[in-house]
Amino acid sequence: MYRYDEFDQAFVAERVAEFRGQVARRLSGALTEDEFRPLRLMNGLYLQLHAYMLRVAIPYGMLSSRQLRQLAMIAERYDRGYGHFTTRQNIQFNWPRLTDVPDILAHLAEVEMHAIQTSGNCIRNVTTDPFAGVAADEIIDPRPVCELLRQWSSLHPEFSFLPRKFKIAVTGAAADRAAVFFHDIGLRAVAGDGREPGWQVIVGGGQGRTPMIGAVVREHVPNGQLLTYIEAIMRVYNLCGRRDNKYKARIKILVHELGLEAFREEVEAEFETLGVSTRQLEEKELARIATYFSAPGYAPAPGDEAALTTARALDGVFSAWVEQNAFPHRVPGHAAVTVTLKRPGGEPGDATAAQMRGLADLADRFSRGELRVTHEQNIVLAHVRKKDLKALWEGLAALDLAEANRGLVTDIIACPGLDYCALATARSIPIAQKISTRFAAPERQREIGPLAIKISGCINACGHHHVGHIGILGLNKAGEEYYQITLGGDATENAAIGERAGPGLSSDEVADAIERLVDHYIAVRQEGEPFLSAYRRLGADGFKEALYADRQNR
Amino acid sequence: MLIARTGEIANGWHRLDDSAPIPEGGDIIISHRRLNERLQHETAHGRIGLEVANDIDVGDLAGVLARLTLIAVEFPSFADGRGFSIARRLRHLGFNGELRAVGPLIADQLSHAIGSGFDTVEIPTALAERQPAAHWLAALTTVTTAYQGNTRGRRSILEARHGG
């Protein structure tokens, strides 16, 4: 994975010193709270419901075991012993004190980490496919471009006071595991047809209160011109994006109001005026960064397949975990394993300091000391020998992290909701807990098959409910929390926004309603047909009827 | 207070009220709506500065840039970053005079202003009392490295790495 050189290290060290000075000036009154707010946000520090929350960047989700141990130390020393992994491949600490934050940032800098631009109206942490570099369907490894974007966007003089936050996602594979159609800018690798490797650029996607599927603004930008093209998009957005209403300030609204054609013309005109001098530099830098991501020298593993088959035959629980949580690796004899942070009844995405240390140790033993955080709030170990899967699984079981539920009904995405978040209108975590408890039986989960439930505690959609096969949106009417259900959302290359099923449900009704919905699906599905396919084939009516069956009977 | 990368500097320019007559001499900053009037005032001498709002179409100025010595870009709020992109566009168009950011910017934005192509920042007096020049200089000198180059000759980390 990427390692800082002396320039990167000096940069984060200076940023820590800068923030220390900003905190001091806030405490002295030189900075008003209004002036301090964007500065602390640009260092990932939110003022939440009960306390400050620090969001630490995990650039494109890549973590070393050393970094994870440092996060565990921070969780213990400055927080309450746990951290929360988010849908943007970051980690959040919910209880730091303002005066401790500069020290926490210094501890992060010790392990080549930071909290730069995890919040604020700037370019946020770039996200990507957690299987980057190992997926069999990969066209271009997206991580060098992600790292180039991380550097270029860090403390960008021109683009740090944008109309609104700005999120970029990159996928290098044929399948989209980074939700590129739901970001301000999405990049998809393109190659072949005699073209040099490059990127399809998608713009104006997003969730929130106005969900939109992004549109292709350009079919192909060569690698070495990508930053220049993105700079052109950013400049048009910075100058033309709305600033009169924060709910209409995202680029998706600009694209929508201007129209894609007019927006494209603006961007292309800007792109034309920018010189070519920097493009060679980008190529050189991409080549330099790429050396950090060259495939590790995998040992040939001809006997692994047989060893795994034997181990699976002897232990059905282990076998089910392999079936569900192992992702095909491009190198024979290896697997990329998802460790879900979704124990039924638990808090989605949370990990204790002990679990973080345990995961770091397992990564060292079995996966080259490297981990990835996924936008589904799980952890991926990307380089596991198949003969080691059994020992890894046993190690995970000892950490209470061996759930065989990746992509299943209990692998629920949920935002922190009203338990933590100042913006939330309803609780998310207890709803996730009720549903995952209801469906806890492993056989039941496997019987249901692939099903993505996503829960947001407010209209801002941090829990990605719009793209859940079943989406749950928590709202509040006259002091009463209630939940709106959407059906048919899809975050992949077949992007779709879920449709609202009907009236809201009380928190007590949700789990029952979801269960009726699932039972209906099982009754009507064809052999091997996943929930989403059945929903698309049959249409919404039967599913809605099942969802509200109790009301009709009353 | 007027701040440059070296700290507080003297302001040699006079900002002309829109209702005041255009003087025969002296360096004056005029609003955009009086630009033609000043350009056509053939007997007036002295240098011309132009103050523009941050929703201006920079392309409209292309024809007059050569006659301007200073362009001041208004920042209605420190959170409104349009001025940074306007500065970049003016530099791309070849404007080589003084670029000045005018408004309630904060000390931490001096590096953003310079990085985007500004030379100076002019802030209201009340803000200067709370954020004296020393704060601006301290903020500027705390972060000395950047991944982005700028039009005023700062080498980026990328350039340093690759000997650009």
XYZ file of C-alpha atoms in Angstrom:
718
model
C 0.000 0.000 0.000
C 1.001 3.625 -0.312
C 3.721 4.853 2.055
C 4.334 8.509 2.809
C 7.578 9.973 1.593
C 9.232 12.917 3.330
C 6.929 15.370 1.543
C 3.710 13.668 2.623
C 5.037 13.360 6.168
C 6.021 17.030 6.338
C 2.618 18.018 4.997
C 0.576 16.185 7.654
C 2.927 17.358 10.390
C 2.358 20.950 9.306
C -1.377 20.370 9.203
C -1.318 19.160 12.804
C 0.598 22.274 13.840
C -1.841 24.410 11.902
C -4.850 22.886 13.645
C -3.181 23.253 17.043
C -2.866 26.954 16.263
C -6.478 27.163 15.118
C -7.750 25.567 18.326
C -5.622 27.991 20.352
C -7.009 30.951 18.411
C -10.558 29.685 18.894
C -9.992 29.382 22.648
C -8.474 32.894 22.775
C -11.411 34.353 20.843
C -9.338 35.381 17.811
C -11.568 33.083 15.801
C -15.334 33.179 16.258
C -17.241 29.894 16.330
C -18.529 30.685 12.837
C -14.994 31.144 11.572
C -13.654 28.133 13.441
C -16.401 25.774 12.252
C -15.177 25.205 8.673
C -11.611 24.903 9.913
C -12.461 22.183 12.415
C -14.730 20.484 9.889
C -11.860 20.394 7.419
C -10.000 18.468 10.105
C -12.876 16.062 10.560
C -14.198 17.493 13.812
C -17.977 17.711 14.224
C -19.957 19.003 17.146
C -22.462 16.238 17.702
C -25.437 15.665 19.941
C -23.485 14.868 23.093
C -19.879 15.675 22.262
C -17.378 16.314 19.501
C -16.976 13.575 16.914
C -13.696 13.082 15.064
C -13.866 11.487 11.635
C -10.528 10.066 10.588
C -9.743 9.570 6.915
C -8.922 6.109 5.692
C -7.949 7.049 2.149
C -9.801 4.761 -0.268
C -10.267 2.385 2.648
C -6.673 1.110 2.851
C -5.285 0.413 6.327
C -2.110 -1.228 7.567
C -2.126 -3.350 10.709
C 0.109 -0.725 12.314
C -2.440 1.979 11.559
C -5.300 -0.109 12.914
C -3.390 -0.655 16.168
C -2.938 3.091 16.460
C -6.684 3.569 15.940
C -7.238 1.045 18.749
C -4.897 3.030 20.992
C -6.757 6.260 20.192
C -10.103 4.560 20.880
C -8.871 3.531 24.305
C -6.978 6.631 25.325
C -9.267 9.343 23.960
C -12.612 7.650 23.452
C -14.677 4.948 25.094
C -12.826 1.982 23.692
C -14.435 1.629 20.288
C -14.638 3.199 16.851
C -17.305 3.316 14.168
C -16.486 2.487 10.544
C -18.548 4.524 8.115
C -20.036 4.201 4.639
C -17.316 6.513 3.343
C -14.536 4.137 4.330
C -13.618 6.325 7.316
C -13.636 5.730 11.059
C -15.351 7.930 13.615
C -14.600 8.478 17.273
C -17.638 9.710 19.147
C -16.271 11.073 22.392
C -13.018 13.069 21.969
C -12.411 16.327 23.851
C -11.625 19.399 21.750
C -8.367 20.031 23.592
C -7.220 16.447 22.903
C -7.862 16.618 19.179
C -4.497 18.133 18.166
C -2.773 15.313 20.078
C -4.973 12.720 18.372
C -4.072 14.219 15.002
C -0.395 14.014 15.963
C -0.827 10.321 16.835
C -2.470 9.800 13.448
C 0.406 11.567 11.694
C 2.830 9.135 13.402
C 1.258 6.354 11.322
C 0.735 8.324 8.093
C -2.885 9.179 8.781
C -4.939 12.317 9.148
C -8.472 13.661 9.403
C -8.051 16.184 6.608
C -11.218 16.971 4.688
C -13.387 14.251 6.145
C -15.947 17.018 6.539
C -16.587 20.552 5.338
C -17.412 22.037 1.941
C -14.369 20.565 0.283
C -13.314 17.436 -1.570
C -13.828 14.536 0.816
C -12.063 11.221 1.262
C -11.988 9.438 -2.095
C -13.602 6.000 -1.977
C -13.152 2.883 -4.069
C -13.673 -0.848 -4.511
C -12.485 -2.757 -1.409
C -11.294 -5.526 -3.729
C -9.030 -3.184 -5.710
C -5.923 -4.921 -6.929
C -7.223 -8.442 -6.352
C -10.595 -8.588 -8.140
C -10.666 -10.833 -11.173
C -12.818 -8.362 -13.147
C -10.479 -5.400 -12.652
C -9.492 -3.286 -15.666
C -7.289 -0.715 -13.919
C -6.158 -0.726 -10.300
C -8.011 2.380 -9.042
C -5.756 3.060 -6.044
C -3.006 5.085 -7.767
C -5.626 7.478 -9.110
C -7.272 7.602 -5.673
C -3.954 8.484 -4.052
C -3.244 11.110 -6.703
C -6.658 12.603 -5.985
C -6.013 12.486 -2.236
C -2.831 14.480 -2.661
C -4.185 16.909 -5.205
C -7.346 17.661 -3.226
C -5.585 18.046 0.136
C -5.787 21.668 1.233
C -6.503 22.687 -2.334
C -6.194 26.479 -2.358
C -9.046 26.948 -4.810
C -11.451 24.158 -3.870
C -11.661 24.225 -0.075
C -14.611 26.621 0.182
C -16.988 25.062 -2.297
C -20.769 25.569 -2.305
C -21.099 22.208 -0.549
C -19.268 18.977 0.206
C -17.849 17.040 -2.714
C -17.410 13.289 -2.961
C -15.492 11.290 -5.532
C -15.639 7.509 -5.976
C -13.547 5.371 -8.310
C -14.046 1.869 -9.634
C -11.437 0.071 -11.679
C -13.552 -3.006 -12.338
C -16.391 -4.014 -14.625
C -18.716 -4.441 -11.655
C -19.269 -1.290 -9.638
C -18.511 -1.912 -5.972
C -17.942 1.766 -5.216
C -21.383 3.232 -6.037
C -19.912 5.602 -8.624
C -23.347 6.603 -9.901
C -24.155 8.071 -6.484
C -21.241 10.456 -6.048
C -20.581 14.044 -7.122
C -17.987 12.594 -9.452
C -17.766 8.901 -10.261
C -14.917 7.417 -12.278
C -15.102 4.080 -14.089
C -12.095 2.489 -15.719
C -12.250 2.095 -19.484
C -9.749 0.362 -21.715
C -9.747 -1.522 -24.956
C -11.006 -0.470 -28.398
C -7.504 0.824 -29.065
C -7.869 3.528 -26.434
C -5.240 4.206 -23.822
C -6.301 3.355 -20.268
C -8.575 6.000 -18.912
C -11.755 6.880 -17.158
C -15.398 7.388 -17.879
C -16.460 10.434 -15.885
C -19.878 10.456 -14.235
C -21.148 13.578 -12.579
C -24.064 14.712 -10.463
C -25.070 11.565 -8.646
C -25.963 11.625 -5.003
C -28.351 10.652 -2.283
C -29.574 13.011 0.425
C -32.960 14.664 0.116
C -32.765 14.789 -3.687
C -31.422 11.421 -4.808
C -30.072 11.362 -8.355
C -28.247 8.882 -10.523
C -25.145 10.441 -12.035
C -24.808 11.060 -15.775
C -21.816 10.450 -18.024
C -20.201 13.801 -18.776
C -17.329 12.296 -20.757
C -16.809 8.795 -22.053
C -13.033 8.748 -21.873
C -10.358 10.828 -20.193
C -6.823 9.420 -20.442
C -5.025 8.742 -17.161
C -2.618 11.643 -17.486
C -5.350 14.222 -18.131
C -7.685 13.159 -15.371
C -6.687 15.765 -12.797
C -6.979 18.516 -15.360
C -10.442 17.352 -16.340
C -11.545 17.143 -12.729
C -10.079 20.594 -12.114
C -12.284 21.883 -14.936
C -15.376 20.305 -13.357
C -14.482 21.688 -9.941
C -13.961 25.216 -11.301
C -17.292 25.250 -13.081
C -18.964 23.960 -9.922
C -17.173 26.411 -7.623
C -18.190 29.359 -9.796
C -21.686 28.291 -10.827
C -22.948 26.040 -8.031
C -25.751 27.558 -5.989
C -24.826 29.210 -2.729
C -28.225 30.648 -1.824
C -29.643 27.412 -0.432
C -27.535 24.644 1.078
C -30.083 22.047 0.022
C -29.607 23.028 -3.603
C -25.855 23.511 -3.489
C -24.597 20.083 -4.529
C -23.290 19.661 -8.070
C -26.217 17.363 -8.908
C -28.534 20.391 -8.701
C -26.236 22.455 -10.938
C -26.137 19.682 -13.540
C -29.891 19.273 -13.261
C -30.665 22.992 -13.568
C -28.159 23.715 -16.358
C -28.865 20.488 -18.196
C -26.156 17.916 -18.877
C -25.310 19.343 -22.321
C -24.797 22.903 -21.114
C -22.822 21.678 -18.124
C -20.630 19.561 -20.389
C -19.954 22.545 -22.664
C -18.856 24.648 -19.700
C -16.508 21.923 -18.502
C -15.055 21.236 -21.930
C -14.444 24.957 -22.514
C -12.627 25.211 -19.191
C -10.653 22.031 -19.938
C -9.523 23.562 -23.251
C -8.103 26.648 -21.569
C -5.964 24.607 -19.173
C -2.513 23.909 -20.511
C -0.915 20.523 -21.042
C 2.202 21.270 -18.994
C 0.949 19.590 -15.840
C -0.224 16.461 -17.575
C 3.211 14.875 -17.902
C 3.702 15.489 -14.212
C 0.502 13.599 -13.452
C 1.692 10.640 -15.518
C 4.997 10.607 -13.668
C 3.314 10.855 -10.304
C 0.823 8.110 -11.171
C 3.693 5.863 -12.190
C 5.510 6.605 -8.925
C 2.416 5.912 -6.825
C 1.631 2.751 -8.776
C 4.883 1.150 -7.604
C 3.410 1.078 -4.082
C 0.462 -0.939 -5.332
C 2.271 -3.511 -7.437
C 0.856 -6.959 -6.783
C 2.617 -8.698 -3.909
C 4.600 -11.781 -4.935
C 2.008 -14.430 -4.253
C 3.484 -17.845 -3.540
C 2.192 -20.563 -5.818
C -0.387 -22.524 -3.866
C -1.347 -25.646 -5.777
C -2.281 -27.654 -2.679
C -4.486 -24.989 -1.104
C -7.642 -25.865 -2.949
C -7.629 -29.437 -1.722
C -6.795 -28.396 1.842
C -9.726 -26.009 1.867
C -12.118 -28.575 0.431
C -11.186 -30.987 3.201
C -11.549 -28.362 5.926
C -14.950 -27.345 4.601
C -16.167 -30.924 4.446
C -15.327 -31.334 8.129
C -17.050 -28.187 9.396
C -20.342 -26.928 8.007
C -20.276 -23.633 9.897
C -16.830 -22.837 8.562
C -17.915 -23.914 5.109
C -20.887 -21.555 5.196
C -18.611 -18.694 6.193
C -16.270 -19.393 3.270
C -19.238 -19.626 0.937
C -20.607 -16.287 2.058
C -17.596 -14.167 3.005
C -14.810 -15.189 0.619
C -14.517 -13.224 -2.621
C -12.830 -14.719 -5.698
C -9.215 -13.647 -5.949
C -7.414 -13.211 -9.238
C -4.575 -15.450 -8.048
C -5.460 -19.158 -7.702
C -5.189 -20.506 -4.180
C -6.076 -17.160 -2.615
C -9.222 -15.415 -1.400
C -10.262 -11.914 -0.348
C -12.236 -12.257 2.855
C -14.880 -9.945 4.226
C -15.051 -9.636 7.988
C -18.470 -8.234 8.707
C -18.943 -5.860 11.614
C -22.591 -6.935 11.685
C -23.147 -9.342 14.539
C -26.939 -9.744 14.823
C -28.131 -7.457 17.576
C -24.902 -5.416 17.423
C -24.185 -1.887 16.245
C -23.372 -1.959 12.503
C -19.828 -0.813 11.784
C -18.619 -0.659 15.381
C -15.388 -2.335 16.468
C -13.845 -2.373 19.916
C -10.171 -1.623 20.501
C -9.618 -5.309 21.302
C -11.247 -6.328 18.019
C -9.118 -3.798 16.112
C -5.930 -5.190 17.649
C -7.088 -8.742 17.000
C -7.848 -7.887 13.371
C -4.446 -6.244 13.023
C -2.788 -9.425 14.320
C -4.797 -11.607 11.926
C -3.912 -9.296 9.043
C -0.242 -9.702 9.936
C -0.540 -13.483 10.105
C -2.690 -14.078 7.055
C -3.017 -11.046 4.794
C 0.284 -9.212 4.472
C -0.513 -6.792 7.264
C -3.089 -4.956 5.195
C -6.833 -4.338 5.593
C -9.519 -2.464 3.705
C -12.583 -0.740 5.080
C -15.637 -1.139 2.857
C -18.448 1.313 2.195
C -20.689 -1.392 3.585
C -19.031 -0.855 6.982
C -17.066 -4.091 6.896
C -13.378 -5.013 6.756
C -11.671 -6.903 3.934
C -8.537 -9.020 4.219
C -7.508 -9.191 0.588
C -4.616 -11.637 0.374
C -5.485 -14.789 2.314
C -4.103 -18.179 1.304
C -6.919 -20.697 1.067
C -5.115 -23.111 3.362
C -5.132 -20.363 6.021
C -8.857 -19.668 5.883
C -9.664 -22.103 8.676
C -7.132 -20.589 11.082
C -8.288 -17.102 10.144
C -11.898 -18.060 10.767
C -11.002 -19.468 14.188
C -9.136 -16.282 15.002
C -12.122 -14.206 13.953
C -14.485 -16.362 16.004
C -12.379 -15.626 19.080
C -12.971 -11.915 18.366
C -16.709 -12.460 17.813
C -16.183 -11.444 14.162
C -16.903 -14.668 12.295
C -20.451 -13.965 11.139
C -21.150 -15.664 7.804
C -23.468 -12.885 6.653
C -21.761 -10.785 3.994
C -24.421 -9.442 1.647
C -27.219 -11.122 3.593
C -30.206 -9.696 5.400
C -28.273 -8.986 8.619
C -25.384 -7.234 6.810
C -27.222 -3.970 7.371
C -25.785 -0.532 6.685
C -26.917 2.021 9.240
C -25.856 5.550 10.068
C -25.292 6.440 13.752
C -28.744 8.053 13.854
C -30.307 9.862 16.753
C -28.171 8.019 19.295
C -25.215 10.184 18.230
C -25.972 12.530 15.378
C -27.170 16.107 15.760
C -28.873 16.030 12.356
C -30.789 12.788 12.840
C -34.557 12.755 13.149
C -34.843 9.145 14.295
C -32.769 6.307 15.665
C -31.120 3.906 13.211
C -29.097 1.525 15.328
C -32.016 0.061 17.356
C -33.911 -0.589 14.109
C -30.890 -2.388 12.649
C -30.613 -4.374 15.874
C -34.266 -5.401 15.823
C -34.069 -6.572 12.214
C -30.756 -8.391 12.586
C -31.991 -10.098 15.745
C -35.161 -11.170 13.981
C -33.190 -12.784 11.160
C -30.272 -14.008 13.281
C -30.596 -17.705 12.423
C -27.847 -18.503 9.884
C -29.975 -20.993 7.906
C -32.733 -18.420 7.563
C -30.292 -15.804 6.268
C -28.873 -18.191 3.686
C -32.362 -19.226 2.623
C -33.228 -15.565 1.931
C -30.051 -14.951 -0.047
C -28.569 -11.612 -1.147
C -30.497 -8.734 0.384
C -29.207 -5.245 1.172
C -31.052 -3.395 3.917
C -29.847 0.165 4.481
C -31.045 2.499 7.210
C -30.712 6.284 7.491
C -31.798 8.257 10.533
C -32.662 11.348 8.487
C -33.182 12.688 4.996
C -29.422 13.231 4.526
C -29.182 9.513 3.740
C -25.809 8.694 5.310
C -27.122 5.125 5.642
C -27.676 5.004 1.850
C -31.318 3.973 2.188
C -32.060 5.165 -1.377
C -29.902 2.356 -2.783
C -30.971 -0.371 -0.366
C -32.886 -3.263 -1.878
C -34.945 -2.415 1.165
C -34.321 1.144 2.350
C -35.449 2.463 5.707
C -35.599 6.185 6.378
C -36.179 7.383 9.938
C -38.253 10.548 10.291
C -40.034 12.376 13.051
C -43.562 13.690 13.203
C -44.745 15.547 16.294
C -42.047 13.971 18.451
C -42.791 10.455 17.217
C -40.163 8.543 15.268
C -41.437 6.703 12.208
C -39.880 4.873 9.309
C -40.459 5.117 5.589
C -39.703 2.043 3.512
C -38.285 2.184 -0.016
C -37.919 -0.806 -2.316
C -35.745 -1.657 -5.293
C -32.711 0.567 -4.788
C -29.388 -0.568 -6.234
C -25.923 0.953 -5.709
C -24.191 -1.018 -8.467
C -23.715 -0.472 -12.200
C -27.462 -1.176 -12.506
C -28.036 1.924 -10.393
C -31.581 2.518 -9.182
C -33.197 4.685 -6.545
C -35.644 2.883 -4.296
C -39.344 3.724 -4.563
C -41.314 4.651 -1.498
C -43.631 1.794 -0.594
C -46.297 3.681 1.344
C -47.005 5.263 4.716
C -44.407 5.265 7.476
C -44.172 2.592 10.134
C -43.585 2.929 13.854
C -40.335 1.555 15.247
C -42.280 -1.392 16.684
C -43.772 -2.266 13.308
C -40.607 -2.269 11.176
C -39.206 -5.720 11.917
C -42.605 -7.410 11.466
C -43.183 -5.589 8.185
C -39.747 -6.514 6.845
C -40.354 -10.120 7.788
C -43.668 -10.167 5.906
C -41.917 -8.642 2.926
C -39.212 -11.288 3.017
C -41.752 -14.097 3.391
C -43.624 -12.757 0.391
C -40.432 -12.710 -1.641
C -39.646 -16.307 -0.722
C -43.148 -17.333 -1.736
C -42.993 -15.698 -5.166
C -39.362 -16.055 -6.193
C -38.136 -18.359 -8.909
C -35.325 -20.829 -8.363
C -32.169 -18.911 -7.409
C -33.755 -15.515 -7.962
C -32.455 -12.831 -5.575
C -34.802 -10.357 -3.882
C -33.920 -7.463 -6.168
C -34.457 -9.486 -9.342
C -37.802 -10.758 -8.099
C -38.844 -7.216 -7.225
C -37.886 -6.000 -10.690
C -39.624 -8.868 -12.422
C -42.857 -8.679 -10.460
C -43.204 -4.985 -9.721
C -43.936 -3.323 -6.415
C -47.587 -4.183 -5.790
C -47.331 -7.592 -4.153
C -44.409 -6.432 -2.017
C -46.327 -3.378 -0.833
C -49.329 -5.514 0.032
C -47.141 -7.780 2.128
C -45.502 -4.830 3.833
C -48.831 -3.382 4.946
C -50.776 -6.642 5.337
C -51.368 -6.050 9.042
C -53.083 -2.738 8.357
C -55.478 -4.184 5.817
C -56.513 -6.902 8.245
C -57.328 -4.505 11.039
C -5.714 46.191 6.764
C -3.839 45.101 3.672
C -1.852 41.893 3.927
C 0.668 40.362 1.558
C 2.822 37.268 1.963
C 5.321 39.430 3.823
C 2.775 40.733 6.324
C 0.931 44.029 6.533
C 1.735 46.493 3.761
C 0.741 50.066 2.960
C -2.183 50.586 0.631
C -1.213 53.009 -2.115
C -4.616 52.829 -3.766
C -7.643 55.006 -3.259
C -11.046 53.345 -3.577
C -13.317 55.752 -5.432
C -16.884 56.078 -4.279
C -19.331 55.495 -7.127
C -20.788 59.000 -6.662
C -17.413 60.786 -6.692
C -16.059 62.317 -9.901
C -13.121 60.584 -11.530
C -9.974 62.513 -10.574
C -7.342 63.587 -13.065
C -4.535 61.742 -11.290
C -3.716 59.122 -8.675
C -4.119 55.367 -8.424
C -7.791 54.623 -7.977
C -9.899 51.504 -7.581
C -13.236 51.847 -9.298
C -16.263 49.638 -9.441
C -17.006 47.561 -12.500
C -19.888 49.792 -13.583
C -17.570 52.793 -13.929
C -14.875 50.999 -15.878
C -15.856 52.330 -19.304
C -16.212 55.833 -17.950
C -12.667 55.756 -16.610
C -11.225 54.097 -19.717
C -12.779 56.789 -21.901
C -11.559 59.588 -19.633
C -8.546 60.291 -21.810
C -6.976 63.108 -19.833
C -6.939 61.168 -16.555
C -3.609 59.647 -15.683
C -2.613 57.312 -12.850
C -3.078 53.598 -12.632
C -6.445 51.854 -12.801
C -7.690 49.307 -10.321
C -10.983 47.515 -10.808
C -13.167 45.993 -8.131
C -15.458 43.158 -9.196
C -18.149 41.105 -7.531
C -17.613 37.367 -7.305
C -20.335 36.478 -9.787
C -18.579 38.227 -12.667
C -17.918 36.424 -15.943
C -14.152 36.717 -16.142
C -14.192 36.376 -19.908
C -15.889 39.783 -20.131
C -12.689 41.400 -18.840
C -10.368 39.799 -21.390
C -10.280 42.866 -23.595
C -9.376 45.347 -20.858
C -6.937 43.367 -18.717
C -3.911 45.041 -20.300
C -5.073 48.458 -19.083
C -5.618 47.376 -15.480
C -2.904 47.428 -12.828
C -4.988 45.943 -10.045
C -8.104 43.807 -9.814
C -9.871 43.491 -6.482
C -12.263 40.550 -6.101
C -14.977 40.825 -3.475
C -15.516 38.052 -0.930
C -18.944 38.601 0.655
C -18.108 35.918 3.216
C -15.017 33.866 3.983
C -17.086 30.747 3.273
C -17.810 31.818 -0.308
C -14.858 30.523 -2.319
C -15.853 31.738 -5.777
C -13.175 34.435 -5.669
C -10.439 31.812 -5.617
C -11.608 30.436 -8.967
C -11.970 33.941 -10.384
C -8.338 34.585 -9.486
C -7.274 31.415 -11.252
C -9.187 32.367 -14.368
C -7.700 35.872 -14.400
C -4.200 34.435 -14.156
C -4.981 31.950 -16.933
C -6.093 34.899 -19.076
C -2.680 36.418 -18.516
C -3.443 39.140 -16.002
C -0.142 39.906 -14.331
C -0.985 42.893 -12.147
C -1.911 42.906 -8.474
C -4.802 40.611 -7.570
C -6.447 41.538 -4.318
C -9.048 39.626 -2.292
C -11.355 42.040 -0.487
C -13.651 41.081 2.358
C -13.871 39.248 5.674
C -11.413 36.466 4.877
C -9.738 34.773 7.816
C -6.051 34.338 8.560
C -6.038 30.693 7.570
C -7.085 31.624 4.055
C -3.998 33.631 3.185
C -2.411 30.477 1.779
C -5.583 29.770 -0.222
C -5.567 33.303 -1.603
C -1.909 33.179 -2.593
C -2.265 29.633 -3.883
C -5.094 30.736 -6.157
C -3.196 33.672 -7.603
C -3.892 36.599 -5.277
C -1.098 38.903 -4.127
C -2.890 40.696 -1.312
C -5.864 40.434 1.024
C -7.726 43.497 2.265
C -9.826 42.906 5.374
C -12.193 45.127 7.389
C -10.674 46.997 10.330
C -12.823 45.226 12.923
C -11.570 41.856 11.735
C -7.978 43.103 11.795
C -8.350 43.903 15.480
C -9.268 40.301 16.209
C -6.901 38.778 13.670
C -3.789 40.985 13.492
C -1.170 40.624 10.778
C 0.914 38.339 12.981
C -1.845 35.697 12.877
C -1.910 35.827 9.088
C 1.819 35.435 8.789
C 1.842 32.629 11.345
C -0.879 30.778 9.443
C 0.990 31.212 6.182
C 4.307 30.000 7.510
C 2.857 27.013 9.395
C 2.000 25.170 6.207
C 4.888 25.572 3.790
C 4.295 22.536 1.597
C 1.495 21.998 -0.872
C 0.504 19.427 -3.432
C -0.606 22.153 -5.817
C 1.663 24.542 -7.610
C 0.513 28.076 -8.173
C 0.774 30.714 -10.797
C 3.172 32.798 -8.689
C 5.999 30.312 -8.741
C 5.415 28.087 -5.705
C 6.765 24.630 -6.421
C 4.340 21.852 -5.632
C 5.286 18.636 -3.900
C 4.767 16.902 -7.239
C 7.212 19.243 -8.946
C 9.741 18.797 -6.149
C 9.430 15.007 -6.398
C 9.904 14.865 -10.121
C 12.305 17.757 -10.555
C 9.734 19.788 -12.481
